[in-house]
Coordinates of C-alpha atoms in Angstrom, one line a residue:
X14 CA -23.8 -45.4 44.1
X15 CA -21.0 -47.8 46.0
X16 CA -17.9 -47.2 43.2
X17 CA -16.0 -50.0 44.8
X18 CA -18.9 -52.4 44.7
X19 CA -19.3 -51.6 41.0
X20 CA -15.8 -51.8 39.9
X21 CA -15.7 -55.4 42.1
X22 CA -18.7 -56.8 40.0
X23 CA -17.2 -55.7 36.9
X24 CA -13.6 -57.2 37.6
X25 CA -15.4 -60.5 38.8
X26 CA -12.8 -63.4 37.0
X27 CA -15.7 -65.3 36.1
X28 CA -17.5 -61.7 34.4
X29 CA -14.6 -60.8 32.9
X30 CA -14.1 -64.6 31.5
X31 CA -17.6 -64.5 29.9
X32 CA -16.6 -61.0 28.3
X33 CA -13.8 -62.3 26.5
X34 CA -15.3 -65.4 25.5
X35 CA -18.0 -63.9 24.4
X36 CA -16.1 -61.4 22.3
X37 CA -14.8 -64.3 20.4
X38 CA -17.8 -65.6 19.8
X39 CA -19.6 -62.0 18.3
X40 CA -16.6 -62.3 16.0
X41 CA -16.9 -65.7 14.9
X42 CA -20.4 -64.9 14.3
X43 CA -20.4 -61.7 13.0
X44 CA -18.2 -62.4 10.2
X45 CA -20.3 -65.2 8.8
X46 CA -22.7 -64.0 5.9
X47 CA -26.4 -64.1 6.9
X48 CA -25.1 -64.6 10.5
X49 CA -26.3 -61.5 12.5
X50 CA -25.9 -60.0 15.5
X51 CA -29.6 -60.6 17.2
X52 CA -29.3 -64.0 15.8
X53 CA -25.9 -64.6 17.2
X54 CA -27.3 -63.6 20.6
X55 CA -30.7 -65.8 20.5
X56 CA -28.7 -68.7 20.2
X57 CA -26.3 -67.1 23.3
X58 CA -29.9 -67.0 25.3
X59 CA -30.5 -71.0 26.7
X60 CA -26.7 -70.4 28.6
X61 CA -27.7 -67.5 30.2
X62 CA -29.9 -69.3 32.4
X63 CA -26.8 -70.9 33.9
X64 CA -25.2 -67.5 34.5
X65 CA -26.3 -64.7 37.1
X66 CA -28.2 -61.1 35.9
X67 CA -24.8 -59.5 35.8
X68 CA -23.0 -62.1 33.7
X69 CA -26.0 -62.6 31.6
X70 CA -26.4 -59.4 30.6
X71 CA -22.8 -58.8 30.2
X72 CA -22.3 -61.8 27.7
X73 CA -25.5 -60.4 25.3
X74 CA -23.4 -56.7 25.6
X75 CA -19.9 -58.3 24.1
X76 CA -21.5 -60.7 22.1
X77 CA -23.6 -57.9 20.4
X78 CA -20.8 -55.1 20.1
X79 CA -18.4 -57.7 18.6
X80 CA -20.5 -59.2 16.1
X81 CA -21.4 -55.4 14.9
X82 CA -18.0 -54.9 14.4
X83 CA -17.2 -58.7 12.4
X84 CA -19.9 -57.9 10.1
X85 CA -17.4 -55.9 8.5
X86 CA -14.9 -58.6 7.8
X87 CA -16.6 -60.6 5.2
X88 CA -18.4 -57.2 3.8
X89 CA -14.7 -56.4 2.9
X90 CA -13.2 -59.6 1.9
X91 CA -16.5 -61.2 -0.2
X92 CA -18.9 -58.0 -0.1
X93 CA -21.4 -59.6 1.8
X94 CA -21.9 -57.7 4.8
X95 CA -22.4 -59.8 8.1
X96 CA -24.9 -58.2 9.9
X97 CA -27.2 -55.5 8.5
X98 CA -25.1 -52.8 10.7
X99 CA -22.2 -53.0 7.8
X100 CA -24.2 -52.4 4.8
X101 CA -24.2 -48.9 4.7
X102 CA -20.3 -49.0 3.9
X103 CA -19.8 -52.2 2.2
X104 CA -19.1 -50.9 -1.4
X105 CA -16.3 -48.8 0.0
X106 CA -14.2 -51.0 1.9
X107 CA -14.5 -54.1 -0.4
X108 CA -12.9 -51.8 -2.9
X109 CA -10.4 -50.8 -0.5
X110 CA -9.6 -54.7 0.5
X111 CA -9.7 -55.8 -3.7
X112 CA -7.0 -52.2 -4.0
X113 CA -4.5 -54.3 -1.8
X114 CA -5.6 -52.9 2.3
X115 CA -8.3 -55.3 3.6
X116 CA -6.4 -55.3 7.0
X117 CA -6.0 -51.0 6.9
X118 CA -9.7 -51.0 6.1
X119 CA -10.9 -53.4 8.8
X120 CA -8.4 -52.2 11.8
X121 CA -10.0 -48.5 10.9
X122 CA -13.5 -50.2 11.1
X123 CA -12.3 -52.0 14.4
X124 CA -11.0 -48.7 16.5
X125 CA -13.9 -46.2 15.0
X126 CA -15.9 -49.2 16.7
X127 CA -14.3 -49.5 19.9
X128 CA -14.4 -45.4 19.8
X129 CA -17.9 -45.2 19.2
X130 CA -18.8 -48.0 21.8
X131 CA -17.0 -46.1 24.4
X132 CA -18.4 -43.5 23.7
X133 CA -21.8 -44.6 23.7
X134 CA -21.1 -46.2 26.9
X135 CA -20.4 -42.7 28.7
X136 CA -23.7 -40.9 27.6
X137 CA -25.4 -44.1 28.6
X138 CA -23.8 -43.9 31.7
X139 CA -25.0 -40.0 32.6
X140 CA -28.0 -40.0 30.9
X141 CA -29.9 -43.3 31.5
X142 CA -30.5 -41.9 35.6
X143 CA -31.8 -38.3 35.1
X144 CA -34.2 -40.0 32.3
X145 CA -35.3 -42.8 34.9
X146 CA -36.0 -40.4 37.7
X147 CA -38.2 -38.5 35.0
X148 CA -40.3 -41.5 34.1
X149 CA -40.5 -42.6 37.9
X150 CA -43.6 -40.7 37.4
X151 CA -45.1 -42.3 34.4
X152 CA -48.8 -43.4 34.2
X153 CA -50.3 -46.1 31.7
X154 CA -51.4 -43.1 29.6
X155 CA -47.4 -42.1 29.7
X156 CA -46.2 -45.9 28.9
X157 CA -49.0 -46.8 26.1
X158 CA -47.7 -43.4 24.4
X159 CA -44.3 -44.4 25.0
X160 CA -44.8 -48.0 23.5
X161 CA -46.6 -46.4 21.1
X162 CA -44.2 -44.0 19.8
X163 CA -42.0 -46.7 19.8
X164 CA -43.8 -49.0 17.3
X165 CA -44.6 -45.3 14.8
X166 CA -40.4 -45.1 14.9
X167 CA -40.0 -48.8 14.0
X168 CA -41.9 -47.9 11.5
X169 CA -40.5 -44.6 10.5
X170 CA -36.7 -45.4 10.1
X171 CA -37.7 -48.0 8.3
X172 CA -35.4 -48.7 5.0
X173 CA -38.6 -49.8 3.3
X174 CA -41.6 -48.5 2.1
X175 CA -44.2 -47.3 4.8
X176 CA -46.9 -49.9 3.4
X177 CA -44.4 -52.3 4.1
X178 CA -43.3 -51.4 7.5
X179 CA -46.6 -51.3 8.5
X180 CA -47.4 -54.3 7.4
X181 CA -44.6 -56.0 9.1
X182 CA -45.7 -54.0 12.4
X183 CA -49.3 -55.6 12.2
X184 CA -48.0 -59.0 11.9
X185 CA -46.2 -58.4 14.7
X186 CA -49.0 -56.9 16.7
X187 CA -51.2 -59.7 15.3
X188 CA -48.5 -62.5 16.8
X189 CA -48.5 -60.4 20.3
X190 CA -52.4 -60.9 20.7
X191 CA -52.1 -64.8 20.9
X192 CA -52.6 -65.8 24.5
X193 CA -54.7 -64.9 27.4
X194 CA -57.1 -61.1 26.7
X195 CA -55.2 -59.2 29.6
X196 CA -59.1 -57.4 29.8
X197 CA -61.8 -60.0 30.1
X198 CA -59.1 -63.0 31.2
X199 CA -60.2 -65.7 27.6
X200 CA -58.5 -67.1 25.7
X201 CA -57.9 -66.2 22.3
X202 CA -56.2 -67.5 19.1
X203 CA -54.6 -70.4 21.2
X204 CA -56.5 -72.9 19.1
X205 CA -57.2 -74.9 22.8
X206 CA -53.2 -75.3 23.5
X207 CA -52.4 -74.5 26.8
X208 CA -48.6 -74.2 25.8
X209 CA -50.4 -70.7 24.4
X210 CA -52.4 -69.4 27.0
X211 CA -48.9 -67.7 28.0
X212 CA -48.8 -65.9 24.2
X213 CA -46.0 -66.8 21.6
X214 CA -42.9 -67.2 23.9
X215 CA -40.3 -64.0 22.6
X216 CA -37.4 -66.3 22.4
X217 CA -38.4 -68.8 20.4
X218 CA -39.7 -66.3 18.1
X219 CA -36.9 -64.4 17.5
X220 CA -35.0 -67.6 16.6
X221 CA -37.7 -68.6 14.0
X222 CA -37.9 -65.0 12.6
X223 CA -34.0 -64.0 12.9
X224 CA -32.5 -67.5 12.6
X225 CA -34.5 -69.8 10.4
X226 CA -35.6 -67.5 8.1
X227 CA -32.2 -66.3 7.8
X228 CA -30.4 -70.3 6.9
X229 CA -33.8 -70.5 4.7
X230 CA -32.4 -67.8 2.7
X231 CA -28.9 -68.7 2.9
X232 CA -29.7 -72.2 1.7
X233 CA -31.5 -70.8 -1.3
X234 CA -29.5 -68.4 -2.6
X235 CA -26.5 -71.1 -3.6
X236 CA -24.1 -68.2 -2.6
X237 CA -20.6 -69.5 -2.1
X238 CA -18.9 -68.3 1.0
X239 CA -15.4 -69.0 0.6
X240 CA -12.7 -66.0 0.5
X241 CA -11.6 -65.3 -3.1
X242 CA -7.5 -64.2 -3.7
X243 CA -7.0 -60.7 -2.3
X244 CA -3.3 -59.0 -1.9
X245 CA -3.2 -58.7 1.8
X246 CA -0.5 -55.7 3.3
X247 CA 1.5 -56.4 6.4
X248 CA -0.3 -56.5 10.0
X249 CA 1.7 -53.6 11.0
X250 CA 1.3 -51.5 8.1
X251 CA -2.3 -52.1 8.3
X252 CA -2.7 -51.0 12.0
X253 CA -0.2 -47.8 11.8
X254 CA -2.4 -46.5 8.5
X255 CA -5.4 -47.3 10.4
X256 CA -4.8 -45.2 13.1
X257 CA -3.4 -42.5 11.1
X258 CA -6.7 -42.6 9.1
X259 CA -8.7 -42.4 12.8
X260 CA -6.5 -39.7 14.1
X261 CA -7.3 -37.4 10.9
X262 CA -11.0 -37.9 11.6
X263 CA -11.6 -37.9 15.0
X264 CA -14.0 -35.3 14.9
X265 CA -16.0 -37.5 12.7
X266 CA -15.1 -40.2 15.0
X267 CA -16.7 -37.7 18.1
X268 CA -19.7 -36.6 15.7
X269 CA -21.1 -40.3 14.7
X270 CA -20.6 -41.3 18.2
X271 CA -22.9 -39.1 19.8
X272 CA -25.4 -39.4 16.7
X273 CA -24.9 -43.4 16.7
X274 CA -26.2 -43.3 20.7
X275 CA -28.8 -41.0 19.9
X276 CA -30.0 -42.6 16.8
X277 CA -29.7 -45.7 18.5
X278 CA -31.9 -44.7 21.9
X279 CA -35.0 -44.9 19.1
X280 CA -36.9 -47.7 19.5
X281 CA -36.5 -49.6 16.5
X282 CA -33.8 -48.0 14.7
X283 CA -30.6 -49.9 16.0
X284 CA -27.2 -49.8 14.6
X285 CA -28.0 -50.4 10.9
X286 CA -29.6 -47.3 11.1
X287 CA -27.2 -45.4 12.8
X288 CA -24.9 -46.7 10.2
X289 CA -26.7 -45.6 7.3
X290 CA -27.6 -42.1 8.8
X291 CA -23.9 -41.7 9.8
X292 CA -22.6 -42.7 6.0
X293 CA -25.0 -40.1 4.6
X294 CA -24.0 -37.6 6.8
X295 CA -20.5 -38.1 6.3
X296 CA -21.1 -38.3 2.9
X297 CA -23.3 -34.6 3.2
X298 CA -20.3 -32.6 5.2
X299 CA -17.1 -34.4 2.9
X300 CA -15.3 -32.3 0.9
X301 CA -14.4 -35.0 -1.4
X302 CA -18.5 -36.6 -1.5
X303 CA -17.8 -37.9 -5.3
X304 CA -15.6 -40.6 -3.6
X305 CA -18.3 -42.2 -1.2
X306 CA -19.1 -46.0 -2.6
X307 CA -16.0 -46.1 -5.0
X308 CA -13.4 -46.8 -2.1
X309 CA -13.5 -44.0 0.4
X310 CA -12.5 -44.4 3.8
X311 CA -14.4 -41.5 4.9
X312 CA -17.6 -43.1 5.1
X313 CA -16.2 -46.2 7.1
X314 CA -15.3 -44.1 10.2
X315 CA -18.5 -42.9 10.5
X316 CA -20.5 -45.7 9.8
X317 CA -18.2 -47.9 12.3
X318 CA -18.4 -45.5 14.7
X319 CA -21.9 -44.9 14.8
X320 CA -23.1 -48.7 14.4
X321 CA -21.2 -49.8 17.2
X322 CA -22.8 -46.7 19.7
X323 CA -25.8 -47.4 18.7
X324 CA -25.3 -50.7 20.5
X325 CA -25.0 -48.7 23.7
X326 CA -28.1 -46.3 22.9
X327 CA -30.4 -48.9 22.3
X328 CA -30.0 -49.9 25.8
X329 CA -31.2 -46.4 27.2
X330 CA -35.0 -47.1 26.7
X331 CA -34.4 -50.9 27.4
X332 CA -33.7 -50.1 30.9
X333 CA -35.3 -46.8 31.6
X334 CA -38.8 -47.4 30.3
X335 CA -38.5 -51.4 29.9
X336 CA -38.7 -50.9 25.7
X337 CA -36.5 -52.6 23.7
X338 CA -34.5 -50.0 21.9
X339 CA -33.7 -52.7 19.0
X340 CA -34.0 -56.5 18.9
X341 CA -30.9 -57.4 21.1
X342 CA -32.4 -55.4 24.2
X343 CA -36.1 -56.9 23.4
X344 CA -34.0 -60.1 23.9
X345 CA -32.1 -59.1 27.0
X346 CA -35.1 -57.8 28.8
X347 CA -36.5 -61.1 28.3
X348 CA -33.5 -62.4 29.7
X349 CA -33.4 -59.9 32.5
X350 CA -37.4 -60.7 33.0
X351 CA -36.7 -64.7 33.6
X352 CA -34.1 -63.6 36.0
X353 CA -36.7 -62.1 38.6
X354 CA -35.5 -58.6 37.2
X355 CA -37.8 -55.6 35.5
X356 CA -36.5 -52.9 33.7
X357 CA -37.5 -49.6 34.0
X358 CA -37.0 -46.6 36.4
X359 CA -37.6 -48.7 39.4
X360 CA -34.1 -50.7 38.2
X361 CA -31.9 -47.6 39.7
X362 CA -32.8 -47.8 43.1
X363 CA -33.3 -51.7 43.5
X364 CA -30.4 -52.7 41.2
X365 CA -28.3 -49.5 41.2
X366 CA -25.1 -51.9 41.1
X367 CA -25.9 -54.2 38.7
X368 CA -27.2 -51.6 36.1
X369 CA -23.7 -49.9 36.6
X370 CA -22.0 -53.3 36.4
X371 CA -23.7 -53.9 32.5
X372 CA -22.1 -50.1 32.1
X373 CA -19.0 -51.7 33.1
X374 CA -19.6 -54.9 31.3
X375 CA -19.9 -52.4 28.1
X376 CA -16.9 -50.7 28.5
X377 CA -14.5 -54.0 29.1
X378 CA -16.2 -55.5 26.5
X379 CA -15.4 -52.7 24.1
X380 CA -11.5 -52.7 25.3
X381 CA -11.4 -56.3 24.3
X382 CA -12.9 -56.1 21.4
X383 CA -9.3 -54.3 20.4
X384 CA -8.1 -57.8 21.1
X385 CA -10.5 -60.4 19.6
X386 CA -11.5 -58.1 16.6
X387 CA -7.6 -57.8 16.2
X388 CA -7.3 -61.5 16.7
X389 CA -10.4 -62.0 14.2
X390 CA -9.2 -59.8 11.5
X391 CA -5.7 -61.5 11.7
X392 CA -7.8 -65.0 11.0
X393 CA -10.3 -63.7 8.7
X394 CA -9.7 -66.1 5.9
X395 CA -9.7 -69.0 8.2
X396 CA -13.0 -68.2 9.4
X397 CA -14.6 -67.8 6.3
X398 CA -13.5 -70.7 5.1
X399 CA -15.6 -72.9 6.8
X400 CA -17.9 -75.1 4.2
X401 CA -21.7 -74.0 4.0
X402 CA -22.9 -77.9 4.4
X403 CA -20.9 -77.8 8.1
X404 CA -22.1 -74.3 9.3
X405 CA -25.8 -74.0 8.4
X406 CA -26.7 -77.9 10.2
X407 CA -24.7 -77.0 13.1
X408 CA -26.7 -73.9 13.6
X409 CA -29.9 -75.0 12.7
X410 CA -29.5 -77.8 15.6
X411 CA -28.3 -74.8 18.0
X412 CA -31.3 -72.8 17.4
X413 CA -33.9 -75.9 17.8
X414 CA -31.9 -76.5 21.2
X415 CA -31.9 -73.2 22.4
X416 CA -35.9 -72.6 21.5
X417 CA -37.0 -76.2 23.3
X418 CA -34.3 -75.0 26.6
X419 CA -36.6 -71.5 26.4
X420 CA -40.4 -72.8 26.8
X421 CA -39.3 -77.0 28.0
X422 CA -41.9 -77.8 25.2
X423 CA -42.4 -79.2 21.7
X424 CA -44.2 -76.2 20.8
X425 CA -40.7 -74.3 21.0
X426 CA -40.1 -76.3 18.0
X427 CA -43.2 -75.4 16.2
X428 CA -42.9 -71.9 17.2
X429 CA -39.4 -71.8 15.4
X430 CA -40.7 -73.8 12.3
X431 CA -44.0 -71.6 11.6
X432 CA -42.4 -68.1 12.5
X433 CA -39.2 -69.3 10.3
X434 CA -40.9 -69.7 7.0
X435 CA -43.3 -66.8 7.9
X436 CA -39.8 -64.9 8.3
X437 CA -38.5 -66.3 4.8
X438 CA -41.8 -65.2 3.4
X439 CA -41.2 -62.1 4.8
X440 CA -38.0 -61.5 3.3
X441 CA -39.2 -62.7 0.0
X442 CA -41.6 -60.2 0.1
X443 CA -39.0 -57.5 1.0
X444 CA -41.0 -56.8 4.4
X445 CA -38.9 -55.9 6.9
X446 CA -38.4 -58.2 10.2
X447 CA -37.3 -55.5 12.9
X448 CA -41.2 -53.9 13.2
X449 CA -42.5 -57.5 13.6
X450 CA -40.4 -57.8 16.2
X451 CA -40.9 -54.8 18.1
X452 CA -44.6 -55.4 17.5
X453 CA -45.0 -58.9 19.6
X454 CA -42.4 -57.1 22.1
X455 CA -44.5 -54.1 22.6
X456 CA -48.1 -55.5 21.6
X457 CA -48.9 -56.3 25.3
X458 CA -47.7 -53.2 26.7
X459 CA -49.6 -51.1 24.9
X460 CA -53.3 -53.3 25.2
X461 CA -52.6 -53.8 28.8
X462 CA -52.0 -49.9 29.4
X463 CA -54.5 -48.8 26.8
X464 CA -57.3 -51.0 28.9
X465 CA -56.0 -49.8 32.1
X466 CA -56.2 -45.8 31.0
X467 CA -59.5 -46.4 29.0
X468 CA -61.2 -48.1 32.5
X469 CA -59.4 -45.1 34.7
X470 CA -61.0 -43.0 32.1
X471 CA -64.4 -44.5 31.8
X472 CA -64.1 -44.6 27.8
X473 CA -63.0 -40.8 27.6
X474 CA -60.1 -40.7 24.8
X475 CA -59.5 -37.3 26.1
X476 CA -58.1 -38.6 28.9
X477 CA -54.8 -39.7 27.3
X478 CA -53.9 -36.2 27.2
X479 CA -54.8 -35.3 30.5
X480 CA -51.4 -35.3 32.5
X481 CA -48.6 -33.0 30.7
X482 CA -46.0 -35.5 29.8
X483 CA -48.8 -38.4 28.3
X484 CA -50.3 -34.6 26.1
X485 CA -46.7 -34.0 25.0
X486 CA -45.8 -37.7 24.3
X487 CA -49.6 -37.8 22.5
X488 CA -48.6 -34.8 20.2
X489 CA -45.8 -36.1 19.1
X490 CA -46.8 -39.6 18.2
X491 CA -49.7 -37.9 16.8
X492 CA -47.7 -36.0 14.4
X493 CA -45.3 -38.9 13.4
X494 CA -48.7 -41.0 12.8
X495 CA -49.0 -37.4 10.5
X496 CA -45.3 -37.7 8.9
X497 CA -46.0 -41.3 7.9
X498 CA -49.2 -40.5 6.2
X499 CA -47.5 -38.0 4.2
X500 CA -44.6 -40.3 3.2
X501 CA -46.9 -42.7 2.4
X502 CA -49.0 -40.7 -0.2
X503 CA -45.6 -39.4 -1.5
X504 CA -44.5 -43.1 -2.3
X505 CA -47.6 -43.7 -4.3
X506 CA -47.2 -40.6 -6.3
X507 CA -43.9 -41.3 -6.7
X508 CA -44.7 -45.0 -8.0
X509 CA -47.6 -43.4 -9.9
X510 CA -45.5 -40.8 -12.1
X511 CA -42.6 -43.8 -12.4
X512 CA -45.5 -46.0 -14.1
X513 CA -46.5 -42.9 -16.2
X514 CA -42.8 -42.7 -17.5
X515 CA -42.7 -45.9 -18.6
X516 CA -46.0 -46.2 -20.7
X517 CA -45.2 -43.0 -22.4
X518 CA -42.1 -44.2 -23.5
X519 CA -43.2 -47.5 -24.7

């Protein structure tokens, strides 16, 4: 590992540049209702073919960890979180910012961030090698597993029920078989359009599910976004009481970093999991847990601490086994795919520098983000000022531009328009996108290495558990398969006895 080469790349003007600017933008974004993080990052994607792997990459890192962080600002000011990532807390610190300290609340949301993002950076940092040089060795039986596993957790740490999940996972999966059969080479489901014979292109996908489902809702729910009259302390009271509130719980701070990276390195659990996991477990070890969703600030440095390394964890099976750990790293693998690049443990010995360099990109993006979230706190009720009729167009036009730049076809546009209302049903349907997702990210992977383990096997099942890391990797999707089931039949009971209730009452 050439240090000096490393800490060149990342000190690059024009890296460093993007960084910053990118920060901004993650804030603007993030701070807009409905406006998330994944979707604030598909629109980022058509410029990043004007930018090298490094800068690319680096751009989709500040852009995400910033708009984690600016999802907070509106949850506080009009409790309506900005990305899902702020939920978990957004009781508590919109009744801290109506009690008179909207900036203490966000400033201690801001450094628990930047905390937790560095944090998250430096276990990425020592872990992400040892785990590539184990999975140097990986067979198809040891990736379908992999991918596998990845799907059950998508569904697993699913907020909704597991008849949902699943169902979002099989549309998903259903999307993924469009294109070419990687076994006998026809054709299927492309309904004789050759703009298909590739699959559904991810990008444009994401922009339909994330994006236009997303300014479907927002135009239908007649929400207004405006900031109401709050009482607003002094910048520097604001930032000392922050601190203060940080310093007394930096354990905490410590606690949901390490748990945010971990929680994060599942594949489809991402930072609004971490966050949640973090709030409850803050909320389970308080000494004061009657206080948690009336105004506490307890449960903020956790969850902000934890959301924001998550965005670093996610990126540990993204580049060591080539699986998106959430939907931002399905979308930069995609980008790191059109750049000639592939990720997985081959990635540390022919781009040792430039993997380093998006650990350095991390880091100088979480030091900023003092700066622009600062900046973006400071300017909070500008932001959310801007009128509905202005934002949602202006979007809408970025993300038809940025799906047609993607595939340099019309059926970009179509792409966008079915998966959009399909999204919006979705949602209307409470079915979760983020299994979808992972399901026409993953779909490929695990048909291509099923086919290629079944041939090597002639047909033998057995043979998946063959070699001692596909067995142990079998087992233990195997017994979350297991878990599932049981959560499942405890939901129907549940719902069954709830039912019960109510007719003997009536």
């Amino acid at each position: 590992m050439d240090v000096l080469a490393i800490f060149t790349a990342v000190m690059e003007p024009h890296l460093l540049l993007t960084v910053l600017l990118c920060t901004l933008y993650g804030a603007f974004v993030g701070s807009m209702p409905g406006l998330t993080a994944t979707m604030a990052v598909a629109l980022l994607v058509p410029f990043t073919y004007f930018m090298g792997p490094a800068q690319a990459v680096a751009a989709i890192v500040a852009t995400t960890t910033t708009a984690i962080f600016a999802g907070d600002i509106s949850g506080a000011l009009l409790k309506m979180p900005g990305t899902p990532a702020s939920a978990a807390y957004v009781e508590d610190s919109y009744i801290l910012s109506m009690n008179g300290k909207p900036r203490t609340t966000l400033f201690t949301s801001l450094i628990a961030g930047v905390l937790g993002g560095i944090i998250g950076v430096i276990i990425l940092a020592f872990a992400t090698p040892q785990l590539a040089r184990l999975s140097a060795s990986f067979s198809s039986d040891e990736a379908f597993w992999l991918a596998t596993l990845g799907l059950s957790c998508a569904v697993f740490v699913g907020g909704a029920s597991v008849a949902r999940n699943f169902a979002s996972l099989f549309i998903g999966l259903a999307i993924a078989t469009v294109g070419i059969d990687v076994a006998v080479g026809h054709p299927r489901y492309t309904f004789g359009l050759e703009d298909l014979y590739d699959g559904v292109s991810f990008i444009p996908a994401m922009i339909g599910l994330f994006a236009l489902s997303e300014l479907l809702r927002n135009a239908g729910s007649g929400e207004e976004t405006r900031l109401g009259r709050i009482s607003i302390e002094p910048l520097f009271t604001g930032l000392r009481d922050a601190w203060r509130e940080i310093w007394h719980r930096k354990l905490a701070v410590l606690r949901s970093g390490v748990g945010g990276t971990v929680i994060g390195a599942l594949p489809g659990a991402g930072a609004d999991v971490a966050a949640w996991i973090a709030y409850a477990l803050s909320r389970r070890f308080s000494k004061t847990p009657e206080k948690f969703g009336k105004g506490h600030i307890e449960g903020i440095v956790d969850g902000g601490a934890a959301n924001n390394a998550a965005v670093a964890g996610a990126w540990t099976p993204a580049l060591v086994f080539g699986i998106p750990g959430d939907s931002v790293t399905a979308i930069a693998i995609g980008v790191l795919l059109m750049k000639g690049l592939t990720p997985g443990p081959d990635i540390f010995t022919t781009d040792a520098t430039l993997v380093y360099t998006i650990f350095g990109a991390f880091l100088v993006a979480n030091v900023l983000m003092l700066l622009t979230g600062g900046l973006a706190v400071a300017v909070a009720t500008h932001i959310l000022r801007i009128p509905r009729a202005v934002l949602m167009p202006l979007v809408l036009m970025l993300s038809m531009i940025g799906a047609y730049a993607i595939m340099g076809s019309t059926m970009a546009i179509w792409i966008v328009l079915v998966l959009g209302l399909l999204g919006f049903a979705m949602a209307w349907a409470q079915i979760p996108l983020a299994p979808a997702i992972l399901g026409i990210v993953l779909g490929k992977v695990v048909e291509s290495n099923f086919m290629v383990s079944m041939m090597k096997a002639q047909g033998n099942l057995m043979g998946f558990f063959e070699r001692d890391a596909a067995a142990v990797l079998g087992v233990v999707t195997l017994i979350v398969w297991g878990l599932l089931l049981v959560r499942a039949a405890l939901e129907i009971i549940g719902r069954h006895n709830t039912l019960s209730a109510k007719d003997a009452k009536k």
